[in-house]
Amino acid sequence: MIDKQFKKEAFKESVKENVKFLYRKKLEEATQEQIFQAVCYTVKDVIIDNWLETQNAYKEQDPKTVYYMSMEFLMGRALGNNLINLTAYKEVKEALDELGLDLNVIEDQEPDPALGNGGLGRLAACFLDSLATLNYSAYGCGIRYRYGMFKQQIKDGYQVEVPDNWLKNGYPFELRRPEYAKEVHFGGYVDVEYDPAIGSNKFVHKGYQAVKAVPFDMPIVGYNNKIVNTLRIWDAEPIVDFELDSFDKGDYKKAVEQENLARNIVEVLYPNDNHMAGKELRLKQQYFFVSASLQAAIAKYKKNHKDIMKLHEKVTFQMNDTHPTVAVAELMRILMDEEGLGWDDAWSVTTKCVAYTNHTIMAEALEKWPVELFSRLLPRVYQIIEEINRRFVLEIQEKYPGNYDKIKKMAILYDGQVKMAHLAIVAGYSVNGVAKLHTEILKKQELKDFYEMMPEKFNNKTNGITQRRFLLHGNQLLADWVTDHIGPEWITDLSQISKLKVYVDDEKAQQEFMNIKYQNKVRLAKYILEHNGVEVNPRSIFDVQVKRLHEYKRQLLNILHVIYLYDQIKKHPEMDFYPRTFIFGAKASAGYARAKKIIKLINSVADVVNNDASIEGKLKVVFIENYRVSNAEMIFAAADVSEQISTASKEASGTGNMKFMLNGAPTLGTMDGANVEIVDEVGKENAFIFGLSADEVINYENNGGYDPRVIYNTDDEIRQVLTELVNGTFSSDTELFRDLYNSLLNQNGGERADQYFILADFRSYAAAQKKVEEAYKDEKGWARMAMLNTACAGKFTSDRTIQEYVDDIWHLDKVYIK
Ligand code: Z57
């Protein structure tokens, strides 16, 4: 334990001192927010010592480093997590107690740094936690958005987006590093000039606009190992005392443009999950952080290494989805134009340094940039992509002579577009999917041609989550109980949690386990009462679906089933029905009208159901406002049932599913993403699986879809549910939900009727829900199942995922701090 550093008295003194010098106040006069800041500075002081030591150890031992390049890092709050990883949480809680302060209240002062949308950004955050905990040298590289993911308010049942000004009070854990600033160039044109030094022509980028990229570093504390890695996020500043190139001297208009560029570029995170908006500013953001990160990585490498041809021995860049894929061409540019390598040498280094992770097969998420936009914004980088493409097309022709279809399907440049996934695959030395099923679909369907041409690049890395945040911090009661039974090794070796299996039939253990679940449900019920004004019964089944709102995730299926249950209870008031609370939490992209309508529907159904005295509180529906990492921790801990009901084949992995499982909630889900592997681990008798398989869905899709009207016409109860969308049951405005109704029954432009197979899966979903109810009534059986879910979650730690990335892709060296 590192509690030496947190000697209680010294800690208390330091907090008081910090309140004094930060705010000129005594502790008694300070607000909770000021105390939060003071506590953070005390904690940061300890972290900085470890941070320095870590960086020194890296300098001495010179390990290979991974640069995890991501547009999103959904970190969640840092204070509690840092205390956990410093193994100082309980000591600090006690020290604060003695000062009359409550650590929970202090933690609640911290804004969630929400620099991400959903799964992809949260995965990046879990990976950083695991990398530090496993003693690997790693940087997260991203953007310091001034405004992160918007805050969601629900007004009259509608989502309202409120800007997330997370930096308003200053963020205590970040460190500005102006000495590492880099310049990034946009626009302009490329000139060919004769260079007498090399006796040949070279390309020179001119007439560009420049932005200064200034890094802010955040410490990433490893668990109980003194390692502190760095999340480096880039801010943009105008180049004020700008030295415009000689031909631009006195160009006032340009000076103003440069200032605007700097102001806009890091302003806000695009709030789209699994969807590409295609905005020019987004491409600017991508190039901005990629260029700055690569420049910094290469400068750091060159400090201690002479031979740029050996860059890949010390450095690897992991591209989190295609968002940072411009890195391929930017690295080529730096190696050629700045390091003086020729094409072949630059290509040889680049293709040993970059690797790509695919996170989705959703067509609307694929990044394709119009050539016109791309070449105007990044003329030199575009020129390099043209050459990569030219050479790749030659390779295709060599391998498949006369097969022009292959060129059409595989080229990087085609139809006036730059296809980022193709660029990533052609240059990457590794291409991975994020769950077994997903990787198989990539190989057999989406990326079939590439897999056929370069099978050795493809591999699977099933996602994982950090148990430090999602059990040790989020569910302290259960964490203590687990440690009491099997010791603390699970904290850094989650495979140990299988030792709980010997307790699943032990009645005392069952009671304790379910009692902890009950207490967590009481905690959530209190939160719901405070935030929603809805009273829920903690003895009811907490059935939870929390994730981004997207049609493929099928929150609509869930709420239609709620309507179905409501109809049943109304029709048969005497029927046996175990009380249920359906809990939703989801943000919809600001521009995604249908997703927002589904939120409105959930809230409208909640209004009717929750206020219908005739159903005697058997059914409650709650929409938790502003679902985010901090309240997620509490929600997973309190869940009885984990809703993972995506249309099979659409959810690449899912990671919420793993968080529920770890906290003892069985999965109610389709055979999609990592659900498949969850069932492998826990057994299908300890999950509730329903619906079409991925193969069946893909088969329908390849053959024109299916006809939901057959179901509508033959199933009276389903027809009744749909009718209630448009007959005034949930809104006096019968047109309000017309679009949702139509989307299930009619085709619309290029969109098939019920393209996410909601009606096709409805009956089997309802049957699975019925089984949940039956299973829950068997108290011991349920306790056993819940415990088995926790006990079988070992595979789903991001520690395992990261070790696989290290073994198969990154080949990093472990570093130990004395
Ligand atoms: C995103 O959150 C994911 C994929 C994307 O392409 C984008 Br853009 C955003 C998610 C997947 O939908 C999840 O299934 C997956 O678990 C997660 O990425 C992490 O891999």
PDB file of N, CA, C and O in Angstrom, residues 7 60 73 98 175 178 209 246 280 287 289 342 355 367 378 395 403 413 449 508 521 524 606 615 771 810:
ATOM      1  N   LYS A   7      -0.302   9.841   4.819  1.00  0.00           N
ATOM      2  CA  LYS A   7      -0.372   9.967   6.271  1.00  0.00           C
ATOM      3  C   LYS A   7      -1.514  10.933   6.582  1.00  0.00           C
ATOM      4  O   LYS A   7      -1.524  12.076   6.138  1.00  0.00           O
ATOM      5  N   GLU A  60      15.358   5.735 -18.690  1.00  0.00           N
ATOM      6  CA  GLU A  60      16.448   4.784 -18.446  1.00  0.00           C
ATOM      7  C   GLU A  60      16.249   3.466 -19.181  1.00  0.00           C
ATOM      8  O   GLU A  60      17.180   2.910 -19.756  1.00  0.00           O
ATOM      9  N   PHE A  73     -11.851  10.232 -25.649  1.00  0.00           N
ATOM     10  CA  PHE A  73     -11.480   9.583 -24.393  1.00  0.00           C
ATOM     11  C   PHE A  73     -12.567   9.925 -23.377  1.00  0.00           C
ATOM     12  O   PHE A  73     -12.641  11.055 -22.897  1.00  0.00           O
ATOM     13  N   GLU A  98     -12.738  12.900   9.391  1.00  0.00           N
ATOM     14  CA  GLU A  98     -12.255  13.574  10.597  1.00  0.00           C
ATOM     15  C   GLU A  98     -12.305  15.093  10.458  1.00  0.00           C
ATOM     16  O   GLU A  98     -12.342  15.818  11.451  1.00  0.00           O
ATOM     17  N   LEU A 175      -2.307  19.454 -16.884  1.00  0.00           N
ATOM     18  CA  LEU A 175      -1.060  20.218 -16.836  1.00  0.00           C
ATOM     19  C   LEU A 175      -0.782  20.749 -18.240  1.00  0.00           C
ATOM     20  O   LEU A 175      -0.684  19.980 -19.190  1.00  0.00           O
ATOM     21  N   PRO A 178       3.332  24.062 -22.592  1.00  0.00           N
ATOM     22  CA  PRO A 178       3.587  24.903 -23.775  1.00  0.00           C
ATOM     23  C   PRO A 178       4.919  24.608 -24.455  1.00  0.00           C
ATOM     24  O   PRO A 178       5.068  24.831 -25.658  1.00  0.00           O
ATOM     25  N   GLN A 209      -2.493  27.979 -43.795  1.00  0.00           N
ATOM     26  CA  GLN A 209      -2.786  28.618 -42.520  1.00  0.00           C
ATOM     27  C   GLN A 209      -2.233  27.731 -41.420  1.00  0.00           C
ATOM     28  O   GLN A 209      -2.325  26.511 -41.494  1.00  0.00           O
ATOM     29  N   SER A 246       7.285  34.807 -45.900  1.00  0.00           N
ATOM     30  CA  SER A 246       7.584  36.112 -46.495  1.00  0.00           C
ATOM     31  C   SER A 246       6.515  36.548 -47.491  1.00  0.00           C
ATOM     32  O   SER A 246       6.077  37.686 -47.477  1.00  0.00           O
ATOM     33  N   GLU A 280     -16.426  19.544 -42.598  1.00  0.00           N
ATOM     34  CA  GLU A 280     -15.038  19.956 -42.813  1.00  0.00           C
ATOM     35  C   GLU A 280     -14.300  20.154 -41.485  1.00  0.00           C
ATOM     36  O   GLU A 280     -13.145  19.758 -41.335  1.00  0.00           O
ATOM     37  N   TYR A 287      -6.985  15.951 -38.428  1.00  0.00           N
ATOM     38  CA  TYR A 287      -5.609  16.217 -38.847  1.00  0.00           C
ATOM     39  C   TYR A 287      -4.839  16.971 -37.762  1.00  0.00           C
ATOM     40  O   TYR A 287      -3.651  16.720 -37.529  1.00  0.00           O
ATOM     41  N   PHE A 289      -5.023  16.904 -34.413  1.00  0.00           N
ATOM     42  CA  PHE A 289      -4.435  16.159 -33.295  1.00  0.00           C
ATOM     43  C   PHE A 289      -3.489  15.067 -33.780  1.00  0.00           C
ATOM     44  O   PHE A 289      -2.510  14.743 -33.106  1.00  0.00           O
ATOM     45  N   GLY A 342      13.255   8.569 -48.679  1.00  0.00           N
ATOM     46  CA  GLY A 342      12.578   8.352 -49.954  1.00  0.00           C
ATOM     47  C   GLY A 342      11.294   7.570 -49.721  1.00  0.00           C
ATOM     48  O   GLY A 342      11.032   7.086 -48.605  1.00  0.00           O
ATOM     49  N   ALA A 355      -1.361   0.629 -36.875  1.00  0.00           N
ATOM     50  CA  ALA A 355      -2.304  -0.478 -36.806  1.00  0.00           C
ATOM     51  C   ALA A 355      -3.702   0.097 -36.600  1.00  0.00           C
ATOM     52  O   ALA A 355      -3.861   1.206 -36.084  1.00  0.00           O
ATOM     53  N   GLU A 367     -16.167   6.255 -42.806  1.00  0.00           N
ATOM     54  CA  GLU A 367     -15.679   7.588 -43.175  1.00  0.00           C
ATOM     55  C   GLU A 367     -15.221   7.628 -44.622  1.00  0.00           C
ATOM     56  O   GLU A 367     -14.297   6.937 -45.027  1.00  0.00           O
ATOM     57  N   LEU A 378      -5.993  19.597 -47.173  1.00  0.00           N
ATOM     58  CA  LEU A 378      -4.705  18.951 -46.873  1.00  0.00           C
ATOM     59  C   LEU A 378      -4.001  18.583 -48.179  1.00  0.00           C
ATOM     60  O   LEU A 378      -3.842  17.399 -48.497  1.00  0.00           O
ATOM     61  N   GLU A 395      -1.005  -3.084 -57.309  1.00  0.00           N
ATOM     62  CA  GLU A 395      -0.939  -4.381 -56.613  1.00  0.00           C
ATOM     63  C   GLU A 395      -2.191  -5.216 -56.860  1.00  0.00           C
ATOM     64  O   GLU A 395      -2.112  -6.426 -57.056  1.00  0.00           O
ATOM     65  N   ASN A 403      -9.543  -7.795 -63.264  1.00  0.00           N
ATOM     66  CA  ASN A 403     -10.709  -7.757 -62.380  1.00  0.00           C
ATOM     67  C   ASN A 403     -10.946  -6.318 -61.895  1.00  0.00           C
ATOM     68  O   ASN A 403     -10.453  -5.904 -60.850  1.00  0.00           O
ATOM     69  N   LEU A 413      -9.070   5.665 -53.328  1.00  0.00           N
ATOM     70  CA  LEU A 413      -9.757   6.784 -53.983  1.00  0.00           C
ATOM     71  C   LEU A 413     -10.685   6.210 -55.036  1.00  0.00           C
ATOM     72  O   LEU A 413     -10.245   5.514 -55.962  1.00  0.00           O
ATOM     73  N   ASP A 449     -12.856  -8.689 -49.253  1.00  0.00           N
ATOM     74  CA  ASP A 449     -11.831  -8.572 -50.291  1.00  0.00           C
ATOM     75  C   ASP A 449     -10.452  -8.313 -49.695  1.00  0.00           C
ATOM     76  O   ASP A 449      -9.452  -8.841 -50.163  1.00  0.00           O
ATOM     77  N   LYS A 508     -25.886 -18.654   2.579  1.00  0.00           N
ATOM     78  CA  LYS A 508     -25.478 -17.429   3.269  1.00  0.00           C
ATOM     79  C   LYS A 508     -24.861 -16.457   2.263  1.00  0.00           C
ATOM     80  O   LYS A 508     -25.192 -15.262   2.237  1.00  0.00           O
ATOM     81  N   LYS A 521     -29.706  -1.051  -5.099  1.00  0.00           N
ATOM     82  CA  LYS A 521     -30.975  -0.636  -5.702  1.00  0.00           C
ATOM     83  C   LYS A 521     -31.608   0.497  -4.888  1.00  0.00           C
ATOM     84  O   LYS A 521     -32.195   1.423  -5.451  1.00  0.00           O
ATOM     85  N   LEU A 524     -29.860   3.611  -5.906  1.00  0.00           N
ATOM     86  CA  LEU A 524     -30.320   4.111  -7.206  1.00  0.00           C
ATOM     87  C   LEU A 524     -31.741   4.676  -7.093  1.00  0.00           C
ATOM     88  O   LEU A 524     -32.056   5.707  -7.705  1.00  0.00           O
ATOM     89  N   ALA A 606     -43.828   6.420 -19.925  1.00  0.00           N
ATOM     90  CA  ALA A 606     -43.585   6.527 -18.480  1.00  0.00           C
ATOM     91  C   ALA A 606     -44.688   7.346 -17.810  1.00  0.00           C
ATOM     92  O   ALA A 606     -45.216   6.959 -16.763  1.00  0.00           O
ATOM     93  N   ILE A 615     -52.958  -0.012 -12.134  1.00  0.00           N
ATOM     94  CA  ILE A 615     -51.987  -1.118 -12.228  1.00  0.00           C
ATOM     95  C   ILE A 615     -51.181  -1.267 -10.939  1.00  0.00           C
ATOM     96  O   ILE A 615     -50.265  -2.089 -10.858  1.00  0.00           O
ATOM     97  N   LYS A 771     -39.455 -15.455 -19.274  1.00  0.00           N
ATOM     98  CA  LYS A 771     -38.524 -16.344 -18.574  1.00  0.00           C
ATOM     99  C   LYS A 771     -37.761 -15.600 -17.483  1.00  0.00           C
ATOM    100  O   LYS A 771     -37.476 -16.160 -16.420  1.00  0.00           O
ATOM    101  N   TRP A 810       1.425  -4.956 -30.394  1.00  0.00           N
ATOM    102  CA  TRP A 810       2.317  -3.859 -29.990  1.00  0.00           C
ATOM    103  C   TRP A 810       3.699  -4.317 -29.545  1.00  0.00           C
ATOM    104  O   TRP A 810       4.668  -3.587 -29.706  1.00  0.00           O
TER     105      TRP A 810
END
